[in-house]
Coordinates of C-alpha atoms in Angstrom, one line a residue:
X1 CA -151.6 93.5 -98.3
X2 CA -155.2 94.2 -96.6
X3 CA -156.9 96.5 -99.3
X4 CA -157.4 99.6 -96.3
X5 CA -153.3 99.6 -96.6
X6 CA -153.2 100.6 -100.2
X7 CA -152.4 104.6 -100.7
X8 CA -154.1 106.1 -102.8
X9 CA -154.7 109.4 -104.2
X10 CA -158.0 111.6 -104.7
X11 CA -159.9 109.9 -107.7
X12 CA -160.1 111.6 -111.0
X13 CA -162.7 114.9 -111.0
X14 CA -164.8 114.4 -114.6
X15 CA -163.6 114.3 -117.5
X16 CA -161.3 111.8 -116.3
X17 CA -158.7 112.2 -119.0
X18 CA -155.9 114.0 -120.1
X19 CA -156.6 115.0 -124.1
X20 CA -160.0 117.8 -123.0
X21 CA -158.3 120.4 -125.2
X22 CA -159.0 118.6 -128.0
X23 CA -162.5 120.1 -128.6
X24 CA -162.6 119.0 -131.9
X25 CA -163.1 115.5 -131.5
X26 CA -165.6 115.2 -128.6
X27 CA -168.7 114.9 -130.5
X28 CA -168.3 112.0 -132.4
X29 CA -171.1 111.5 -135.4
X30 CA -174.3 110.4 -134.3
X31 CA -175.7 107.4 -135.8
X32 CA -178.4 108.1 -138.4
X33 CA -182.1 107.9 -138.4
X34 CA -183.3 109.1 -141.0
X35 CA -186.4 107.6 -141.1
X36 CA -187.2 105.4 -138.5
X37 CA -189.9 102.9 -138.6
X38 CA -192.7 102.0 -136.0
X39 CA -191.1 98.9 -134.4
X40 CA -194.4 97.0 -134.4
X41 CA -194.1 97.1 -138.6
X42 CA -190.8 95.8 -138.8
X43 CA -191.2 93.2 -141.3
X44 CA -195.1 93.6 -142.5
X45 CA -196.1 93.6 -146.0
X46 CA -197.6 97.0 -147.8
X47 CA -201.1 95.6 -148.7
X48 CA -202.5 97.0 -152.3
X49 CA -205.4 98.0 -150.3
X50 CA -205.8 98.6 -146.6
X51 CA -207.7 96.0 -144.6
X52 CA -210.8 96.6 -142.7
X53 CA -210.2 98.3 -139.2
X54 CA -210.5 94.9 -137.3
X55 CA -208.1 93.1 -139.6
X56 CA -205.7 96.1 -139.7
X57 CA -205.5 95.9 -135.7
X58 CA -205.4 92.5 -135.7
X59 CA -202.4 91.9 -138.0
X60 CA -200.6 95.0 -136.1
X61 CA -200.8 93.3 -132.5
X62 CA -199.5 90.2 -134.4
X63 CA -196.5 92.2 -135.8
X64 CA -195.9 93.9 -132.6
X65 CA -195.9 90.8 -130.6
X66 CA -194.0 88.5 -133.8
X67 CA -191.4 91.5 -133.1
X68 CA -188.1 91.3 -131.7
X69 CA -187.5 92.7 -128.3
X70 CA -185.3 96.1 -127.9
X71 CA -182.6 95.8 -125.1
X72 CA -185.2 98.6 -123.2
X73 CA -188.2 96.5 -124.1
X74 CA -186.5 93.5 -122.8
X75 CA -185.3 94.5 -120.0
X76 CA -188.9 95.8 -119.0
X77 CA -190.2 92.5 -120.3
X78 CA -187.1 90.9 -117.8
X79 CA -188.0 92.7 -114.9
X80 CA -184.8 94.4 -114.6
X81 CA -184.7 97.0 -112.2
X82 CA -185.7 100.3 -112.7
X83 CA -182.1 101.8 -111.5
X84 CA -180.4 99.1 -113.3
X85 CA -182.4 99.5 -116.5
X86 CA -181.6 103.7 -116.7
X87 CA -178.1 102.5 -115.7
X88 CA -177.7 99.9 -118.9
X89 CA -180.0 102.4 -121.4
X90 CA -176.8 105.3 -120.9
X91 CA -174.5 102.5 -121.4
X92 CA -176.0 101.7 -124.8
X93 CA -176.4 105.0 -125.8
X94 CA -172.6 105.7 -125.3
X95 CA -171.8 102.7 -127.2
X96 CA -173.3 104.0 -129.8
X97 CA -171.6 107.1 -130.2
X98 CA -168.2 105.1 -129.6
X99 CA -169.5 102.5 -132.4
X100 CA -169.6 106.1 -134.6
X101 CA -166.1 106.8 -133.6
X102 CA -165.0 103.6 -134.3
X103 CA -166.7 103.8 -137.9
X104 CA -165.4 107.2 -138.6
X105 CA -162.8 108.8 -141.5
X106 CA -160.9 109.8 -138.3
X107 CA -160.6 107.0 -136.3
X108 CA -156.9 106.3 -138.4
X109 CA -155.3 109.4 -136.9
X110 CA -156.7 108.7 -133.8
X111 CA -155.4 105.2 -133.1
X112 CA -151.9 106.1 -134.5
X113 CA -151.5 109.4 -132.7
X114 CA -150.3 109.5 -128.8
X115 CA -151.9 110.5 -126.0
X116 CA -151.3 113.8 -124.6
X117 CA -149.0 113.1 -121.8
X118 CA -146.8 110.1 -121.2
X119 CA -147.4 106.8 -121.5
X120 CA -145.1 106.2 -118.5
X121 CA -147.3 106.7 -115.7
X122 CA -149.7 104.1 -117.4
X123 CA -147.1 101.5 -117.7
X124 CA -146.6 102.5 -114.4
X125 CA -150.2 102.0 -112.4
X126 CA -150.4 98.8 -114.8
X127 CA -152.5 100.2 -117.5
X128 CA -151.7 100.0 -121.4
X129 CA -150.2 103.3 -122.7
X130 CA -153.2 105.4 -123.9
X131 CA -154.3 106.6 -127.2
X132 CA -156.8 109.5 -127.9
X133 CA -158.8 107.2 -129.3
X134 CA -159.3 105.1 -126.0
X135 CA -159.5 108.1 -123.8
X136 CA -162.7 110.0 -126.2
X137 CA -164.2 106.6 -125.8
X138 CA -163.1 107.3 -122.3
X139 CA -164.9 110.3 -121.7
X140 CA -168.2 109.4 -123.9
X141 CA -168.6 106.3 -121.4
X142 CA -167.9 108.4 -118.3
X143 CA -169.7 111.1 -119.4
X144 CA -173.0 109.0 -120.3
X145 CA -172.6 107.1 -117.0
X146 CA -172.4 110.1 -114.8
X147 CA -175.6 111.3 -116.5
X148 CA -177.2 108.0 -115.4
X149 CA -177.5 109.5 -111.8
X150 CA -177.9 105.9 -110.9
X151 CA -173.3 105.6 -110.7
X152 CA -171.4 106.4 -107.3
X153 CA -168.0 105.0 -108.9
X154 CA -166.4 104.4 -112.5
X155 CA -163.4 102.2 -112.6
X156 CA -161.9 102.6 -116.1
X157 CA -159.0 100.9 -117.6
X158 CA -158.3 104.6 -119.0
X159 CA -157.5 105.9 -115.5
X160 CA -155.0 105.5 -112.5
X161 CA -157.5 105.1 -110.1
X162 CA -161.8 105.1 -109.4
X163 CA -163.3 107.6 -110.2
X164 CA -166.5 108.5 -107.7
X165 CA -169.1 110.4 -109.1
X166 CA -172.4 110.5 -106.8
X167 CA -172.8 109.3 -102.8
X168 CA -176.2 107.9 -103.4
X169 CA -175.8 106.4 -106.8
X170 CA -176.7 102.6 -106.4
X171 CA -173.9 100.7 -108.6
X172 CA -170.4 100.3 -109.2
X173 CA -169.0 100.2 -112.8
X174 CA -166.0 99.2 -113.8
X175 CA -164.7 99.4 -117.8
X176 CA -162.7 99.1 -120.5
X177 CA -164.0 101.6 -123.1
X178 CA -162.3 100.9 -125.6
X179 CA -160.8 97.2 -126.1
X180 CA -158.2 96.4 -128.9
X181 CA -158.0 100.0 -130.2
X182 CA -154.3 99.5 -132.0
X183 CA -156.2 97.6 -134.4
X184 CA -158.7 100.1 -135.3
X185 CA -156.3 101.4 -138.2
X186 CA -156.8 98.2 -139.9
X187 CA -160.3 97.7 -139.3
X188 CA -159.8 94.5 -136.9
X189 CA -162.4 94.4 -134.6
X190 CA -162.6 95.8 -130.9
X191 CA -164.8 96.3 -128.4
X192 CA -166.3 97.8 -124.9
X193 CA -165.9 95.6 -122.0
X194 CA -168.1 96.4 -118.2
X195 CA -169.4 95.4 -115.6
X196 CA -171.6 96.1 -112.7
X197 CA -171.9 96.0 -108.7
X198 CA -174.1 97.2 -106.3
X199 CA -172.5 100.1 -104.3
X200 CA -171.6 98.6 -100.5
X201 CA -173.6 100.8 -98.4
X202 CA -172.0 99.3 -95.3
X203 CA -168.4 101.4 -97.0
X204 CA -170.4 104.7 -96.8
X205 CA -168.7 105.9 -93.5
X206 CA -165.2 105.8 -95.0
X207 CA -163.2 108.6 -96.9
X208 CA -164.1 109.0 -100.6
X209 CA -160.4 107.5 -101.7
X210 CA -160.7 104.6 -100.0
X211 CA -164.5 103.8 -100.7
X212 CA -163.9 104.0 -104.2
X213 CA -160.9 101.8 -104.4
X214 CA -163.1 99.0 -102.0
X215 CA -165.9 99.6 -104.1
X216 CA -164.9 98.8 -107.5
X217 CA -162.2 95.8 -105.7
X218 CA -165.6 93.7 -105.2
X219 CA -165.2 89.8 -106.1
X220 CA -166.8 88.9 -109.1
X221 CA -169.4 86.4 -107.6
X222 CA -171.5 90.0 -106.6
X223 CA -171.3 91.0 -110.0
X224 CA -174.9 91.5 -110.8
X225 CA -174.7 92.5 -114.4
X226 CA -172.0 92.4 -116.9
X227 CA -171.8 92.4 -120.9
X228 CA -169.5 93.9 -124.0
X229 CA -170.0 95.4 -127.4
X230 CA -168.8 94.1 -130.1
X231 CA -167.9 96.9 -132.8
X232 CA -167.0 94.9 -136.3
X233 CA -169.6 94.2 -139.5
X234 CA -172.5 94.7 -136.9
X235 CA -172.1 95.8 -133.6
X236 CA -173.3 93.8 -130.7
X237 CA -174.1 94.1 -127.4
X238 CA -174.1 91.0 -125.0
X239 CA -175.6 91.2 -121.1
X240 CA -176.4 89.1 -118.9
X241 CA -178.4 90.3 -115.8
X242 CA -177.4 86.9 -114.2
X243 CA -180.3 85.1 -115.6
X244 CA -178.2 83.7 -119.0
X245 CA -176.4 85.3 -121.8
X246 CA -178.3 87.4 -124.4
X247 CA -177.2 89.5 -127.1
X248 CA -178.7 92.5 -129.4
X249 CA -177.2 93.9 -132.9
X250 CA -177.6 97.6 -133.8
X251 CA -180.5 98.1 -136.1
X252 CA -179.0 101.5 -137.9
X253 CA -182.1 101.9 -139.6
X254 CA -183.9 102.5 -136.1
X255 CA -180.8 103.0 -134.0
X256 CA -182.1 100.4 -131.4
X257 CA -180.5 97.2 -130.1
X258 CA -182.7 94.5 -131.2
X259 CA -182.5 90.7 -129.8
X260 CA -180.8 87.9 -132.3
X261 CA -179.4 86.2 -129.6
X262 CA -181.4 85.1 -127.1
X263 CA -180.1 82.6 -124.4
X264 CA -177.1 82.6 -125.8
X265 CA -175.2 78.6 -125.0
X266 CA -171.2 77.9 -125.7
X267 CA -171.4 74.3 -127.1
X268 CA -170.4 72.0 -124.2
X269 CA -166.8 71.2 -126.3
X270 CA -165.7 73.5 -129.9
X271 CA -163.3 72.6 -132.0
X272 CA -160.9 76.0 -132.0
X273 CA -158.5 77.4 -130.1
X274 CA -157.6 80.7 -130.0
X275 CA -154.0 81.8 -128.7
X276 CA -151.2 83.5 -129.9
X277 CA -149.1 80.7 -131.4
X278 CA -146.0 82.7 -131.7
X279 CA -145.2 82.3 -128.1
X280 CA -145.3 78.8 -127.8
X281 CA -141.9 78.5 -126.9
X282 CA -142.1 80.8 -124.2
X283 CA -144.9 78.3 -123.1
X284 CA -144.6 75.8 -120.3
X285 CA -144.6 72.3 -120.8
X286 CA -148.2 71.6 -119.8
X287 CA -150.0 74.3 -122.1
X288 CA -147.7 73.0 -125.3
X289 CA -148.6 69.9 -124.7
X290 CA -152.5 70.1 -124.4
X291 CA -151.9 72.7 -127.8
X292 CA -149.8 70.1 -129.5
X293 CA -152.6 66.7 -128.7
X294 CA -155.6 69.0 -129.6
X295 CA -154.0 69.9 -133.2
X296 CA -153.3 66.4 -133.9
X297 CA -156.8 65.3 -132.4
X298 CA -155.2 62.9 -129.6
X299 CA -156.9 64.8 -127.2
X300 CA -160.6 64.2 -125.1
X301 CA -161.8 65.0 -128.8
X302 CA -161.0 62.9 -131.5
X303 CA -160.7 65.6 -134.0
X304 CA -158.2 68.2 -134.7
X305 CA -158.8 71.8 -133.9
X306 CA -158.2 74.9 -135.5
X307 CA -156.6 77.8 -134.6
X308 CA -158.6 81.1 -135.0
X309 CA -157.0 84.4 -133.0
X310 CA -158.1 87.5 -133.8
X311 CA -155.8 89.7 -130.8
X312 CA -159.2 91.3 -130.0
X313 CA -159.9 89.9 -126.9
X314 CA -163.7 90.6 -127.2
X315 CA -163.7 89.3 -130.9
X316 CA -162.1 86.4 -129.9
X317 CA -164.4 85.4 -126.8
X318 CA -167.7 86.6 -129.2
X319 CA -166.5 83.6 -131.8
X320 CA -165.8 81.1 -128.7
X321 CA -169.4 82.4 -127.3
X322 CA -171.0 81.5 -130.6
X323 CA -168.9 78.5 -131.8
X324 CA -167.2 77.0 -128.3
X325 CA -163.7 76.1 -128.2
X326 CA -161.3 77.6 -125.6
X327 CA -159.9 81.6 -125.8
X328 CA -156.9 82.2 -123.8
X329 CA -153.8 84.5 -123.4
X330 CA -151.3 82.5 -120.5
X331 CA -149.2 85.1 -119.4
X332 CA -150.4 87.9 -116.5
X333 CA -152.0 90.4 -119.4
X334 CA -155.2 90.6 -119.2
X335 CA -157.0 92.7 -116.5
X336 CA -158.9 90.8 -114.0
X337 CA -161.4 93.7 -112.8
X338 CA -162.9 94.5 -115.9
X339 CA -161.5 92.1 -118.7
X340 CA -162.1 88.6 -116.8
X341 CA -164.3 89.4 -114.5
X342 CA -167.4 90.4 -116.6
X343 CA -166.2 88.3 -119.5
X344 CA -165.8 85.3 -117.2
X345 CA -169.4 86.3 -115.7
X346 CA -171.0 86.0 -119.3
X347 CA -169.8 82.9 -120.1
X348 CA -170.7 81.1 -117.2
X349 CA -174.1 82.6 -118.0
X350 CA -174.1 81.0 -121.1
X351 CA -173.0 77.1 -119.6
X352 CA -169.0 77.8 -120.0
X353 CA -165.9 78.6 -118.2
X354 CA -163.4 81.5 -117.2
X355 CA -160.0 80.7 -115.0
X356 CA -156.7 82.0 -114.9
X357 CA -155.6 78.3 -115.4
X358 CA -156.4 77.0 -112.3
X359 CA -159.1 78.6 -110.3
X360 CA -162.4 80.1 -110.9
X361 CA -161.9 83.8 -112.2
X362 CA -165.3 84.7 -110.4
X363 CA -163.8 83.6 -106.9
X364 CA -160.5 85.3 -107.5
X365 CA -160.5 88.4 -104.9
X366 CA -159.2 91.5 -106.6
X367 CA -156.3 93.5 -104.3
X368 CA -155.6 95.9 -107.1
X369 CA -157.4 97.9 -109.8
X370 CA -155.4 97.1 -112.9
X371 CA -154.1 93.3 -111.5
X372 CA -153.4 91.3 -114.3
X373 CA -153.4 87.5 -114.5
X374 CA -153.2 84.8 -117.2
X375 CA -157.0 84.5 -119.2
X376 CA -158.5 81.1 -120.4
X377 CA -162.3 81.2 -121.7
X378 CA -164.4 78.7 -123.1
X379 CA -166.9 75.9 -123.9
X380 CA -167.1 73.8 -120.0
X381 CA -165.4 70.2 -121.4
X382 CA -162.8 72.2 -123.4
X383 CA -161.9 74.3 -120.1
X384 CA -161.8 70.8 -118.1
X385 CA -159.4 69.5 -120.3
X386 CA -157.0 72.4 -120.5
X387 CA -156.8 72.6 -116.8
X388 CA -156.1 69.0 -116.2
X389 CA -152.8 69.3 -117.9
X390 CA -151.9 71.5 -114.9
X391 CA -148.6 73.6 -116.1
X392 CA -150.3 76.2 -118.4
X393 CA -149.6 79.1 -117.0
X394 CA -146.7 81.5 -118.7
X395 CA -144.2 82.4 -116.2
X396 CA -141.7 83.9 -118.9
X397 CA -142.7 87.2 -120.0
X398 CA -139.9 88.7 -122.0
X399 CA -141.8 92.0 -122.7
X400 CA -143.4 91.7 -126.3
X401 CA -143.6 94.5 -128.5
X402 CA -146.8 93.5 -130.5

């Protein structure tokens, strides 16, 4: 169906969600700093007496430059540009707050408590049924991104349809805020997923409906930036500007993102699989059998893998980032706009692979915002091997409650 076809109502006015009359939970609690330190000290030693003035500037420009970067000061260092750079500071600072909300006393109620309004019309355009929980984080992202002044259009698994915010802003975002929130209420991992476009000036003559739907329905191949938080023990934030895969953990002591993961490579082959194994016979023949020969280690590798799944989808492809293996779910769940296409653009930064099974993820042309298709993620040889066994993808969907 050509994409000008698709009808479509007026997007979203801000804020974009449905639960604004609950006033009491829209300022989530700011992270601490109670006393932050000068970054170029991090990690010097407290001298019984002060050093002359030559040695004390000398051993500060060796801190400062020994130093790890901040996401800003890399992305300076990085030449990143300058709209891009304001773009990608507001997106940290709302992760942040929503790495507070995730943290807090509250966040129990939150994630077991409904949405105001039904669920119904989600199911219905294709999104999950919302929780408050996912539409606050909803509303911090949206609310920091429209204070960017660099965003013309927000596409958010949290609503029906784009939401445009500025004529002249310079990218496209698309989102999921809040990734994996059911399992906040038992402190499992979850995440913020995005990505990020340049707005297509040639659309600029066309009604604000239908530029915002074209605009945020771009192929993943113009993706120029993409990256996800990870909120568990430490919270990390992974980018990639197109230029490899780098990631930054909170320092709550300073509040900034610092770099511990520079450049970051998924080993060529792992030795884990992540899946849920309680489907397998709802599997087809092609993906049990490539499960079945890697557990035994009769497969390309002659050792047996381990299973490690998490149902976090950014936990999950965080431990395949880090340790390689393959992350998949086979059945047309996951969201292909912004679930696989930015996580399929940072692990080909990082020397992997993301298909639906059988094609590039990256070349797959989106024809609707919430399309979902099967997810497979990982190290290049492990990927290689999974597709050559051709039948993999899950056909039977029998509607799973959990």
């Amino acid at each position: 169906m050509p994409l000008s076809s698709l009808s479509l109502r007026p997007p979203l006015a801000l804020p974009p969600t449905s639960n604004r009359h609950h006033h009491h939970h829209h300022s989530p609690p700011p992270v601490s700093h109670p006393h932050p330190r000068p970054l170029a000290l991090r990690g010097s030693i407290h001298l019984a007496r002060p050093p002359r003035a030559g040695a004390a500037d000398m051993a500060a420009a060796a801190a400062a430059s020994s130093s790890p970067s901040t996401l800003l000061e890399y992305m300076g260092r990085a030449g990143t540009p300058a709209d891009l750079a304001v773009l990608v500071a507001h997106i940290q600072s709302a992760c942040k707050s929503i790495a507070a909300l995730a943290a807090s006393p509250e966040n129990a109620d939150l994630s077991r408590a409904k949405a105001a309004g039904s669920g119904a019309d989600a199911m219905a355009a294709g999104r999950d049924a919302p929780k408050p929980l996912d539409e606050l984080s909803n509303e911090i992202l949206l609310s920091s991104l429209q204070s960017s002044g660099k965003v013309a259009v927000v596409a958010s698994e949290e609503n029906d349809l784009p939401v445009w915010m500025c004529d002249d802003g310079p990218y496209v975002v698309v989102t999921d805020p809040l990734d994996g929130s059911r399992n906040i209420e038992v402190s499992i991992p979850t995440g913020t997923i995005f990505g990020v476009y340049k707005r297509l000036v040639e659309l600029d003559h066309l009604p604000v409906e239908e530029r915002a739907q074209l605009n945020s329905l771009q192929s993943g191949t113009r993706m120029v930036a993409a990256g996800y938080v990870l909120y568990s023990s430490a919270t990390i934030f992974c980018i990639s500007f197109g230029s490899g895969t780098h990631g930054f953990t909170l320092d709550r002591s300073t509040g900034e993102f610092i770099l511990t993961h520079p450049s970051m490579h998924i080993p060529p082959r792992g030795q884990i699989y992540s899946v849920n194994d309680a489907r397998y016979f709802d599997w087809p023949e092609g993906l049990r059998k490539y499960i079945d020969t890697i557990r035994q280690g009769k497969g390309q590798h002659p050792k047996k893998y381990s299973a490690r799944y998490v149902c976090s989808l950014v936990a999950d492809f965080h431990r395949t980032l880090i340790y390689g293996g393959v992350a998949m779910n086979p059945r047309d769940h996951l969201r292909l706009v912004y679930e696989a296409n930015p996580l399929s653009f940072l692990a080909e930064q990082a020397g992997g692979r993301g298909s639906d099974g059988k094609d590039r993820i990256l070349s797959i042309q989106p024809v609707k915002l919430h399309q979902r298709l099967p997810l497979f993620l990982g190290s290049m040889e492990d990927m290689l091997e999974l597709e050559s066994y051709g039948d993999v993808q899950q056909k039977v969907n029998p509607g799973y409650e959990v």
